[in-house]
Amino acid sequence: MEKGRLNGSIFNTLSKYSIYLVLVVLFLISWMANENFITPQNLKNVANQISVSTILAFGQTILVIAGMLDLSSGSVLALAGVLLVSTYVNTGSLILSFLVSIIVAVICNIISGFMITKFKTPPFIATLAMMTMARGAALLYTKGQNIYQIGDYVVFGQGETLGIPNPIIMLVITLAITAYILRHTVFGRSVYAIGGNEEAANASGIDVNKVKMKAYILNGIFVGIAGVIFMSRVNGGMPNGAQGYEFKALTATVIGGTSFTGGVGNAIGTVAGAFIVGFLDNIMVMVGVHSYLQQVVRGAIIALSVIYDIWAKSRKKGKKVQSA
Amino acid sequence: MSDVKLTIRNISKAFPGVQALNNVSFEVKRGVVHAICGENGAGKSTLMKIINGIYKPDSGEILIDGKPVNINSPIHARKLGIAMIHQELNYMPEMTVEESFFVGNWPKDRYGKVNWKEIRERTLELLRNEGLNYSPTTKLKDLSISDIQMLEILKAVSYNSQIIIMDEPTSAITQKEVDILFGKIRNLKAKGVSIIYISHKLDEVFEIADEITILRDGVIIETRKKENYDMETVIAQMVGRKLENNYPKEEVEIGEKILEVKNFSSSGKFQDVSFYLRKGEIIGFAGLMGAGRTEVMRALFGLDPYDTGEIIIDGKSVKINSVKNSIDNNMIMISEDRRRYGIIPVRDIKENVSLSSLKRFIYNGYLHKREEVETVTEYCNSMNVKAPNLETLVENLSGGNQQKVILAKCMMIDPKILIMDEPTRGIDVGAKYEIYKLMVRFAREGKGLIMVSSELPELIGMCDRIYVMAKGKIVGELQRGEFSQERIMKHATALNIN
């Protein structure tokens, strides 16, 4: 009996941290596969590359934990981004253009949140609609043209502070915010409760609609920040930019252990998920894997991580506290 | 042929950390209703899941008609003539009656296409044989729980099942429907079908069972013919001690009115409901299913809107538009549907218990976790929650312990008014007794308690006053001393007779 308990706890510990184990193993394999992998420049590149989708993923993590999601984040990013770039080109004010990006993204998310809380539209449908609308609006505003010559704005996304690239700094800041919110606020606890059992959360006195709306507003802020970084990284206002980023973000979220059935997940896991995808992409390029095959591998990783998650959960289920 | 249909021989099953079944042996005879009694966590469900092929035993064997069998899955069990009717009916609301009969077992024509004609014919035949007049194309969502349960039984019969396991079949149905169910069981018995009957309701066990086996902590205590058992012995064997008293009711000093509800109405649900509750008082709400008791409580608690009426708490007229309003007024409700409204299964005990009172741990912009853990621990201890630690996920707790977790959560908001809707449904005798004791404690602390229950003995045992509802109205009010099952039922059914 004692032995059973021990095995159980080792298994639990392993399954709790398996995502980080995978990350470390992947790191070591990549290192062995190509010595250039470990150079500071390359690692910086990986972090830089994943920064935008990971910041989006923090918003997704909160939403998915609460049993929702955002399919529109790539499109809203593009809309917020082109408005940001255009504001900067016209006014030269960095602060003002950042604010524009964030406000636009928040407004789009408030609209989605309104559809979801007021009209009970499923999040999938509401944000699918927003995805289409926002992309259309971005193209409409720019007449389908990229905005170039955006001046010294690129300094932000491509610049460094104290030797650390700004996108990575933003990544760390948004990570800290997400982790803090999820762990240390009533809002965070409410997010877990709603995802775990919405009706019980409501019956426990949680204002479910308010929490859902807050989650979308927060997501909007992250999308706005991601927009700032994305547009300066690509050095232009791209109405067609960031296509499919919502799925990159969801991929990192899911691989990071956030459960699509809701109620389970955390920010650190999402970062680990993002780095798994980032390292994998990086090493596949380095060793010359065909780009089409890369996609197949990425898809397989999503499938495997979810299958593992479900398997681990069903294994735990057998271990009910029967004696209690 | 011997008259033993099913033999369970030396079955053991362990899960990490717990020996669920230990060397369990018993026999189920042909054409007999065999009740298995035990507290939650005694191992009943594990045993049934083994018989139904969901779990594999670590050791021991199962014999059907004297031949050893190795049951791999519920489908395999079905082929061997074993059917199980689960406590929580898992049905697909959008499915029709005929589809539900053949789901997983679709008759096919020679091209592998589903043979709808045959399905229709066989369904009609089954329904006709049983004298049921549902249309085969009725959707399950349009039927009542007891109808669906009847269909489940019919389905089991249609597979020619020789052994039918019924897990708490009466937990969601009314007395009248229980009578129908028991008639059905007696018919099956006459046809030589063996029934394994699991229930917490001992009066029903004594009514329907022929033999009773007591299971405690994974071990068989004893099997006897019903005639050789009495209720007290069964309870004593189940809990391993003698319960001095079924209801630990105490005289408590009753104070002034803490809650008054006047002319409370919600169109189509309840009309003109007025009642009051005093400090230290336990009031009961009796009535048949659909009498509107739960609806009144849900509206009072802010879960559903109401049309008209006044709610007075502590002498002040208050508006209750949301659960938050209720909690702010120190009123809390424990729902009848624990899984749906009570627990967040994927989160741990700590987060579940503190959910309604997180604000008190937030100051200086920070959730003070150590303080949270201390308070949660205190409340869990006081409710006697049994779990390895506070990080245990609530989905892994037994029903009784889940209920105690919910109670701990409710107590943490320091309620003055406690609404308990079927507080002991689906939990075992020992845990029930603990809940009653807690109720008495709350009353002694000067809280007002409202208990909605379909179990009349529990209302009679615990309440100071009982309101009886029928068809959305309060039709009677009884004082302690004039309680009797007959009197309550007379009120509850009075409107139905007209």
GROMACS .gro file of N, CA, C and O in nm, chain B residues 40-134:
model
  380
  364ASN      N    1  -2.048   0.515   0.130
  364ASN     CA    2  -1.968   0.561   0.018
  364ASN      C    3  -1.822   0.527   0.046
  364ASN      O    4  -1.775   0.546   0.157
  365GLY      N    5  -1.754   0.478  -0.057
  365GLY     CA    6  -1.615   0.442  -0.037
  365GLY      C    7  -1.597   0.303   0.019
  365GLY      O    8  -1.486   0.259   0.044
  366ALA      N    9  -1.708   0.230   0.039
  366ALA     CA   10  -1.697   0.094   0.091
  366ALA      C   11  -1.646  -0.001  -0.018
  366ALA      O   12  -1.600  -0.110   0.011
  367GLY      N   13  -1.656   0.042  -0.144
  367GLY     CA   14  -1.609  -0.041  -0.254
  367GLY      C   15  -1.720  -0.093  -0.342
  367GLY      O   16  -1.696  -0.172  -0.434
  368LYS      N   17  -1.843  -0.049  -0.318
  368LYS     CA   18  -1.956  -0.096  -0.398
  368LYS      C   19  -1.937  -0.067  -0.546
  368LYS      O   20  -1.951  -0.156  -0.631
  369SER      N   21  -1.905   0.058  -0.577
  369SER     CA   22  -1.896   0.091  -0.719
  369SER      C   23  -1.779   0.020  -0.785
  369SER      O   24  -1.789  -0.023  -0.900
  370THR      N   25  -1.668   0.006  -0.712
  370THR     CA   26  -1.556  -0.067  -0.769
  370THR      C   27  -1.598  -0.210  -0.801
  370THR      O   28  -1.570  -0.262  -0.910
  371LEU      N   29  -1.668  -0.271  -0.708
  371LEU     CA   30  -1.713  -0.408  -0.727
  371LEU      C   31  -1.805  -0.417  -0.849
  371LEU      O   32  -1.791  -0.505  -0.934
  372MET      N   33  -1.897  -0.323  -0.860
  372MET     CA   34  -1.991  -0.326  -0.973
  372MET      C   35  -1.917  -0.302  -1.104
  372MET      O   36  -1.949  -0.360  -1.206
  373LYS      N   37  -1.818  -0.212  -1.099
  373LYS     CA   38  -1.742  -0.185  -1.220
  373LYS      C   39  -1.661  -0.307  -1.263
  373LYS      O   40  -1.638  -0.327  -1.381
  374ILE      N   41  -1.619  -0.387  -1.167
  374ILE     CA   42  -1.549  -0.510  -1.202
  374ILE      C   43  -1.647  -0.608  -1.266
  374ILE      O   44  -1.618  -0.668  -1.370
  375ILE      N   45  -1.764  -0.621  -1.207
  375ILE     CA   46  -1.864  -0.712  -1.264
  375ILE      C   47  -1.905  -0.666  -1.403
  375ILE      O   48  -1.933  -0.745  -1.492
  376ASN      N   49  -1.903  -0.535  -1.423
  376ASN     CA   50  -1.945  -0.480  -1.552
  376ASN      C   51  -1.829  -0.468  -1.650
  376ASN      O   52  -1.845  -0.416  -1.760
  377GLY      N   53  -1.711  -0.512  -1.609
  377GLY     CA   54  -1.598  -0.515  -1.703
  377GLY      C   55  -1.525  -0.383  -1.721
  377GLY      O   56  -1.442  -0.370  -1.810
  378ILE      N   57  -1.556  -0.285  -1.638
  378ILE     CA   58  -1.488  -0.156  -1.651
  378ILE      C   59  -1.349  -0.164  -1.587
  378ILE      O   60  -1.252  -0.115  -1.641
  379TYR      N   61  -1.341  -0.227  -1.470
  379TYR     CA   62  -1.212  -0.250  -1.405
  379TYR      C   63  -1.179  -0.398  -1.413
  379TYR      O   64  -1.266  -0.482  -1.420
  380LYS      N   65  -1.048  -0.426  -1.409
  380LYS     CA   66  -1.003  -0.564  -1.396
  380LYS      C   67  -0.962  -0.588  -1.253
  380LYS      O   68  -0.893  -0.506  -1.194
  381PRO      N   69  -1.005  -0.701  -1.194
  381PRO     CA   70  -0.961  -0.728  -1.057
  381PRO      C   71  -0.813  -0.766  -1.053
  381PRO      O   72  -0.760  -0.816  -1.152
  382ASP      N   73  -0.747  -0.739  -0.940
  382ASP     CA   74  -0.606  -0.780  -0.925
  382ASP      C   75  -0.598  -0.930  -0.906
  382ASP      O   76  -0.505  -0.995  -0.951
  383SER      N   77  -0.696  -0.987  -0.836
  383SER     CA   78  -0.698  -1.132  -0.818
  383SER      C   79  -0.842  -1.175  -0.795
  383SER      O   80  -0.930  -1.091  -0.776
  384GLY      N   81  -0.863  -1.305  -0.797
  384GLY     CA   82  -0.997  -1.358  -0.777
  384GLY      C   83  -1.064  -1.388  -0.909
  384GLY      O   84  -1.009  -1.360  -1.016
  385GLU      N   85  -1.182  -1.449  -0.902
  385GLU     CA   86  -1.250  -1.483  -1.026
  385GLU      C   87  -1.400  -1.460  -1.018
  385GLU      O   88  -1.458  -1.451  -0.909
  386ILE      N   89  -1.459  -1.450  -1.136
  386ILE     CA   90  -1.603  -1.432  -1.146
  386ILE      C   91  -1.658  -1.552  -1.222
  386ILE      O   92  -1.602  -1.590  -1.325
  387LEU      N   93  -1.764  -1.613  -1.170
  387LEU     CA   94  -1.824  -1.727  -1.238
  387LEU      C   95  -1.969  -1.695  -1.272
  387LEU      O   96  -2.042  -1.641  -1.190
  388ILE      N   97  -2.005  -1.727  -1.395
  388ILE     CA   98  -2.145  -1.715  -1.431
  388ILE      C   99  -2.195  -1.855  -1.461
  388ILE      O  100  -2.133  -1.928  -1.540
  389ASP      N  101  -2.304  -1.896  -1.398
  389ASP     CA  102  -2.355  -2.033  -1.409
  389ASP      C  103  -2.244  -2.133  -1.380
  389ASP      O  104  -2.234  -2.237  -1.446
  390GLY      N  105  -2.158  -2.100  -1.287
  390GLY     CA  106  -2.053  -2.193  -1.247
  390GLY      C  107  -1.932  -2.194  -1.337
  390GLY      O  108  -1.834  -2.262  -1.308
  391LYS      N  109  -1.938  -2.120  -1.447
  391LYS     CA  110  -1.822  -2.119  -1.538
  391LYS      C  111  -1.744  -1.990  -1.520
  391LYS      O  112  -1.800  -1.880  -1.520
  392PRO      N  113  -1.610  -2.003  -1.503
  392PRO     CA  114  -1.530  -1.882  -1.486
  392PRO      C  115  -1.536  -1.795  -1.613
  392PRO      O  116  -1.529  -1.848  -1.724
  393VAL      N  117  -1.549  -1.665  -1.595
  393VAL     CA  118  -1.548  -1.574  -1.709
  393VAL      C  119  -1.448  -1.463  -1.681
  393VAL      O  120  -1.414  -1.434  -1.567
  394ASN      N  121  -1.401  -1.407  -1.790
  394ASN     CA  122  -1.306  -1.297  -1.781
  394ASN      C  123  -1.370  -1.177  -1.849
  394ASN      O  124  -1.373  -1.170  -1.972
  395ILE      N  125  -1.426  -1.089  -1.772
  395ILE     CA  126  -1.505  -0.980  -1.832
  395ILE      C  127  -1.414  -0.864  -1.869
  395ILE      O  128  -1.349  -0.805  -1.784
  396ASN      N  129  -1.408  -0.836  -2.001
  396ASN     CA  130  -1.312  -0.738  -2.049
  396ASN      C  131  -1.366  -0.597  -2.058
  396ASN      O  132  -1.291  -0.500  -2.050
  397SER      N  133  -1.495  -0.586  -2.085
  397SER     CA  134  -1.550  -0.453  -2.112
  397SER      C  135  -1.701  -0.458  -2.089
  397SER      O  136  -1.758  -0.567  -2.083
  398PRO      N  137  -1.764  -0.343  -2.078
  398PRO     CA  138  -1.910  -0.344  -2.061
  398PRO      C  139  -1.981  -0.414  -2.177
  398PRO      O  140  -2.085  -0.479  -2.156
  399ILE      N  141  -1.925  -0.403  -2.298
  399ILE     CA  142  -1.987  -0.469  -2.412
  399ILE      C  143  -1.978  -0.620  -2.394
  399ILE      O  144  -2.073  -0.695  -2.420
  400HIS      N  145  -1.862  -0.664  -2.348
  400HIS     CA  146  -1.843  -0.806  -2.321
  400HIS      C  147  -1.939  -0.852  -2.211
  400HIS      O  148  -2.001  -0.957  -2.220
  401ALA      N  149  -1.952  -0.766  -2.108
  401ALA     CA  150  -2.045  -0.799  -1.999
  401ALA      C  151  -2.186  -0.816  -2.052
  401ALA      O  152  -2.259  -0.908  -2.013
  402ARG      N  153  -2.221  -0.728  -2.145
  402ARG     CA  154  -2.355  -0.734  -2.202
  402ARG      C  155  -2.376  -0.866  -2.276
  402ARG      O  156  -2.480  -0.929  -2.266
  403LYS      N  157  -2.272  -0.910  -2.347
  403LYS     CA  158  -2.281  -1.037  -2.419
  403LYS      C  159  -2.298  -1.152  -2.322
  403LYS      O  160  -2.359  -1.253  -2.354
  404LEU      N  161  -2.238  -1.137  -2.202
  404LEU     CA  162  -2.250  -1.242  -2.101
  404LEU      C  163  -2.382  -1.232  -2.024
  404LEU      O  164  -2.406  -1.308  -1.931
  405GLY      N  165  -2.465  -1.134  -2.061
  405GLY     CA  166  -2.595  -1.121  -1.996
  405GLY      C  167  -2.595  -1.031  -1.874
  405GLY      O  168  -2.684  -1.040  -1.791
  406ILE      N  169  -2.494  -0.945  -1.865
  406ILE     CA  170  -2.490  -0.852  -1.751
  406ILE      C  171  -2.518  -0.711  -1.801
  406ILE      O  172  -2.457  -0.666  -1.897
  407ALA      N  173  -2.612  -0.644  -1.740
  407ALA     CA  174  -2.640  -0.506  -1.778
  407ALA      C  175  -2.633  -0.420  -1.654
  407ALA      O  176  -2.664  -0.466  -1.544
  408MET      N  177  -2.589  -0.298  -1.672
  408MET     CA  178  -2.579  -0.209  -1.556
  408MET      C  179  -2.658  -0.082  -1.582
  408MET      O  180  -2.647  -0.022  -1.689
  409ILE      N  181  -2.738  -0.044  -1.484
  409ILE     CA  182  -2.811   0.083  -1.493
  409ILE      C  183  -2.745   0.178  -1.395
  409ILE      O  184  -2.747   0.156  -1.274
  410HIS      N  185  -2.681   0.280  -1.451
  410HIS     CA  186  -2.596   0.365  -1.369
  410HIS      C  187  -2.677   0.463  -1.287
  410HIS      O  188  -2.786   0.502  -1.323
  411GLN      N  189  -2.616   0.505  -1.178
  411GLN     CA  190  -2.680   0.600  -1.089
  411GLN      C  191  -2.707   0.731  -1.161
  411GLN      O  192  -2.817   0.782  -1.160
  412GLU      N  193  -2.601   0.784  -1.221
  412GLU     CA  194  -2.622   0.904  -1.298
  412GLU      C  195  -2.643   0.863  -1.443
  412GLU      O  196  -2.552   0.818  -1.511
  413LEU      N  197  -2.766   0.873  -1.486
  413LEU     CA  198  -2.799   0.827  -1.619
  413LEU      C  199  -2.727   0.914  -1.721
  413LEU      O  200  -2.744   1.035  -1.724
  414ASN      N  201  -2.645   0.850  -1.801
  414ASN     CA  202  -2.578   0.924  -1.907
  414ASN      C  203  -2.654   0.900  -2.035
  414ASN      O  204  -2.644   0.794  -2.095
  415TYR      N  205  -2.735   0.995  -2.070
  415TYR     CA  206  -2.811   0.976  -2.192
  415TYR      C  207  -2.789   1.094  -2.283
  415TYR      O  208  -2.744   1.200  -2.241
  416MET      N  209  -2.819   1.072  -2.410
  416MET     CA  210  -2.800   1.178  -2.506
  416MET      C  211  -2.934   1.245  -2.531
  416MET      O  212  -3.024   1.184  -2.589
  417PRO      N  213  -2.949   1.368  -2.485
  417PRO     CA  214  -3.081   1.431  -2.487
  417PRO      C  215  -3.141   1.442  -2.626
  417PRO      O  216  -3.263   1.440  -2.640
  418GLU      N  217  -3.057   1.454  -2.728
  418GLU     CA  218  -3.108   1.472  -2.863
  418GLU      C  219  -3.146   1.340  -2.930
  418GLU      O  220  -3.192   1.337  -3.043
  419MET      N  221  -3.122   1.230  -2.861
  419MET     CA  222  -3.146   1.100  -2.920
  419MET      C  223  -3.293   1.060  -2.904
  419MET      O  224  -3.357   1.095  -2.806
  420THR      N  225  -3.345   0.987  -2.999
  420THR     CA  226  -3.483   0.945  -2.986
  420THR      C  227  -3.491   0.813  -2.908
  420THR      O  228  -3.389   0.747  -2.886
  421VAL      N  229  -3.612   0.778  -2.869
  421VAL     CA  230  -3.632   0.655  -2.792
  421VAL      C  231  -3.576   0.535  -2.868
  421VAL      O  232  -3.501   0.454  -2.813
  422GLU      N  233  -3.609   0.525  -2.996
  422GLU     CA  234  -3.564   0.407  -3.071
  422GLU      C  235  -3.412   0.406  -3.089
  422GLU      O  236  -3.350   0.301  -3.081
  423GLU      N  237  -3.356   0.524  -3.109
  423GLU     CA  238  -3.210   0.530  -3.122
  423GLU      C  239  -3.142   0.486  -2.993
  423GLU      O  240  -3.043   0.414  -2.994
  424SER      N  241  -3.201   0.530  -2.880
  424SER     CA  242  -3.139   0.499  -2.753
  424SER      C  243  -3.141   0.349  -2.725
  424SER      O  244  -3.054   0.296  -2.659
  425PHE      N  245  -3.244   0.280  -2.777
  425PHE     CA  246  -3.250   0.135  -2.757
  425PHE      C  247  -3.135   0.065  -2.826
  425PHE      O  248  -3.080  -0.032  -2.777
  426PHE      N  249  -3.099   0.114  -2.943
  426PHE     CA  250  -3.005   0.035  -3.024
  426PHE      C  251  -2.868   0.098  -3.036
  426PHE      O  252  -2.785   0.051  -3.110
  427VAL      N  253  -2.847   0.206  -2.961
  427VAL     CA  254  -2.717   0.271  -2.970
  427VAL      C  255  -2.608   0.170  -2.932
  427VAL      O  256  -2.618   0.099  -2.833
  428GLY      N  257  -2.507   0.161  -3.014
  428GLY     CA  258  -2.398   0.067  -2.990
  428GLY      C  259  -2.430  -0.073  -3.036
  428GLY      O  260  -2.345  -0.161  -3.031
  429ASN      N  261  -2.550  -0.094  -3.082
  429ASN     CA  262  -2.589  -0.230  -3.119
  429ASN      C  263  -2.684  -0.223  -3.238
  429ASN      O  264  -2.788  -0.286  -3.241
  430TRP      N  265  -2.650  -0.136  -3.333
  430TRP     CA  266  -2.741  -0.109  -3.444
  430TRP      C  267  -2.761  -0.232  -3.531
  430TRP      O  268  -2.663  -0.293  -3.574
  431PRO      N  269  -2.885  -0.270  -3.554
  431PRO     CA  270  -2.907  -0.377  -3.650
  431PRO      C  271  -2.873  -0.326  -3.790
  431PRO      O  272  -2.909  -0.214  -3.826
  432LYS      N  273  -2.800  -0.408  -3.865
  432LYS     CA  274  -2.758  -0.362  -3.997
  432LYS      C  275  -2.812  -0.455  -4.104
  432LYS      O  276  -2.837  -0.574  -4.079
  433ASP      N  277  -2.832  -0.399  -4.221
  433ASP     CA  278  -2.870  -0.486  -4.332
  433ASP      C  279  -2.744  -0.542  -4.396
  433ASP      O  280  -2.633  -0.518  -4.349
  434ARG      N  281  -2.759  -0.618  -4.506
  434ARG     CA  282  -2.640  -0.688  -4.554
  434ARG      C  283  -2.538  -0.597  -4.618
  434ARG      O  284  -2.425  -0.636  -4.647
  435TYR      N  285  -2.572  -0.469  -4.644
  435TYR     CA  286  -2.471  -0.376  -4.695
  435TYR      C  287  -2.404  -0.299  -4.582
  435TYR      O  288  -2.325  -0.208  -4.606
  436GLY      N  289  -2.439  -0.332  -4.459
  436GLY     CA  290  -2.379  -0.261  -4.347
  436GLY      C  291  -2.448  -0.131  -4.315
  436GLY      O  292  -2.399  -0.050  -4.237
  437LYS      N  293  -2.562  -0.108  -4.379
  437LYS     CA  294  -2.637   0.014  -4.353
  437LYS      C  295  -2.729  -0.011  -4.233
  437LYS      O  296  -2.777  -0.122  -4.211
  438VAL      N  297  -2.749   0.093  -4.152
  438VAL     CA  298  -2.838   0.077  -4.036
  438VAL      C  299  -2.979   0.046  -4.084
  438VAL      O  300  -3.034   0.113  -4.170
  439ASN      N  301  -3.038  -0.056  -4.025
  439ASN     CA  302  -3.170  -0.100  -4.066
  439ASN      C  303  -3.278  -0.032  -3.982
  439ASN      O  304  -3.320  -0.081  -3.878
  440TRP      N  305  -3.322   0.084  -4.028
  440TRP     CA  306  -3.416   0.163  -3.949
  440TRP      C  307  -3.551   0.097  -3.936
  440TRP      O  308  -3.620   0.115  -3.837
  441LYS      N  309  -3.587   0.023  -4.039
  441LYS     CA  310  -3.717  -0.042  -4.036
  441LYS      C  311  -3.723  -0.143  -3.920
  441LYS      O  312  -3.818  -0.145  -3.843
  442GLU      N  313  -3.615  -0.220  -3.911
  442GLU     CA  314  -3.610  -0.319  -3.804
  442GLU      C  315  -3.610  -0.251  -3.667
  442GLU      O  316  -3.676  -0.295  -3.573
  443ILE      N  317  -3.534  -0.140  -3.658
  443ILE     CA  318  -3.528  -0.066  -3.532
  443ILE      C  319  -3.667  -0.022  -3.490
  443ILE      O  320  -3.709  -0.042  -3.376
  444ARG      N  321  -3.741   0.035  -3.586
  444ARG     CA  322  -3.875   0.083  -3.556
  444ARG      C  323  -3.964  -0.031  -3.509
  444ARG      O  324  -4.031  -0.022  -3.406
  445GLU      N  325  -3.957  -0.142  -3.583
  445GLU     CA  326  -4.045  -0.255  -3.548
  445GLU      C  327  -4.013  -0.312  -3.411
  445GLU      O  328  -4.102  -0.335  -3.329
  446ARG      N  329  -3.884  -0.330  -3.388
  446ARG     CA  330  -3.845  -0.391  -3.259
  446ARG      C  331  -3.876  -0.296  -3.143
  446ARG      O  332  -3.914  -0.340  -3.035
  447THR      N  333  -3.857  -0.167  -3.165
  447THR     CA  334  -3.888  -0.070  -3.059
  447THR      C  335  -4.036  -0.073  -3.026
  447THR      O  336  -4.075  -0.082  -2.908
  448LEU      N  337  -4.118  -0.070  -3.132
  448LEU     CA  338  -4.263  -0.072  -3.109
  448LEU      C  339  -4.303  -0.197  -3.033
  448LEU      O  340  -4.385  -0.193  -2.940
  449GLU      N  341  -4.242  -0.309  -3.069
  449GLU     CA  342  -4.274  -0.435  -3.004
  449GLU      C  343  -4.237  -0.430  -2.855
  449GLU      O  344  -4.316  -0.467  -2.769
  450LEU      N  345  -4.115  -0.380  -2.829
  450LEU     CA  346  -4.070  -0.369  -2.690
  450LEU      C  347  -4.163  -0.281  -2.609
  450LEU      O  348  -4.204  -0.316  -2.498
  451LEU      N  349  -4.195  -0.166  -2.664
  451LEU     CA  350  -4.281  -0.072  -2.593
  451LEU      C  351  -4.419  -0.133  -2.568
  451LEU      O  352  -4.476  -0.122  -2.461
  452ARG      N  353  -4.469  -0.204  -2.673
  452ARG     CA  354  -4.602  -0.263  -2.661
  452ARG      C  355  -4.602  -0.370  -2.553
  452ARG      O  356  -4.690  -0.374  -2.468
  453ASN      N  357  -4.498  -0.452  -2.554
  453ASN     CA  358  -4.490  -0.559  -2.454
  453ASN      C  359  -4.490  -0.505  -2.313
  453ASN      O  360  -4.537  -0.570  -2.220
  454GLU      N  361  -4.433  -0.388  -2.296
  454GLU     CA  362  -4.424  -0.332  -2.162
  454GLU      C  363  -4.540  -0.239  -2.132
  454GLU      O  364  -4.545  -0.179  -2.026
  455GLY      N  365  -4.628  -0.224  -2.229
  455GLY     CA  366  -4.741  -0.136  -2.207
  455GLY      C  367  -4.704   0.010  -2.195
  455GLY      O  368  -4.769   0.087  -2.126
  456LEU      N  369  -4.595   0.048  -2.258
  456LEU     CA  370  -4.553   0.188  -2.254
  456LEU      C  371  -4.597   0.255  -2.384
  456LEU      O  372  -4.591   0.194  -2.491
  457ASN      N  373  -4.640   0.378  -2.373
  457ASN     CA  374  -4.690   0.440  -2.495
  457ASN      C  375  -4.610   0.563  -2.539
  457ASN      O  376  -4.665   0.667  -2.571
  458TYR      N  377  -4.476   0.551  -2.535
  458TYR     CA  378  -4.396   0.657  -2.594
  458TYR      C  379  -4.392   0.634  -2.744
  458TYR      O  380  -4.398   0.522  -2.791
   0.00000   0.00000   0.00000
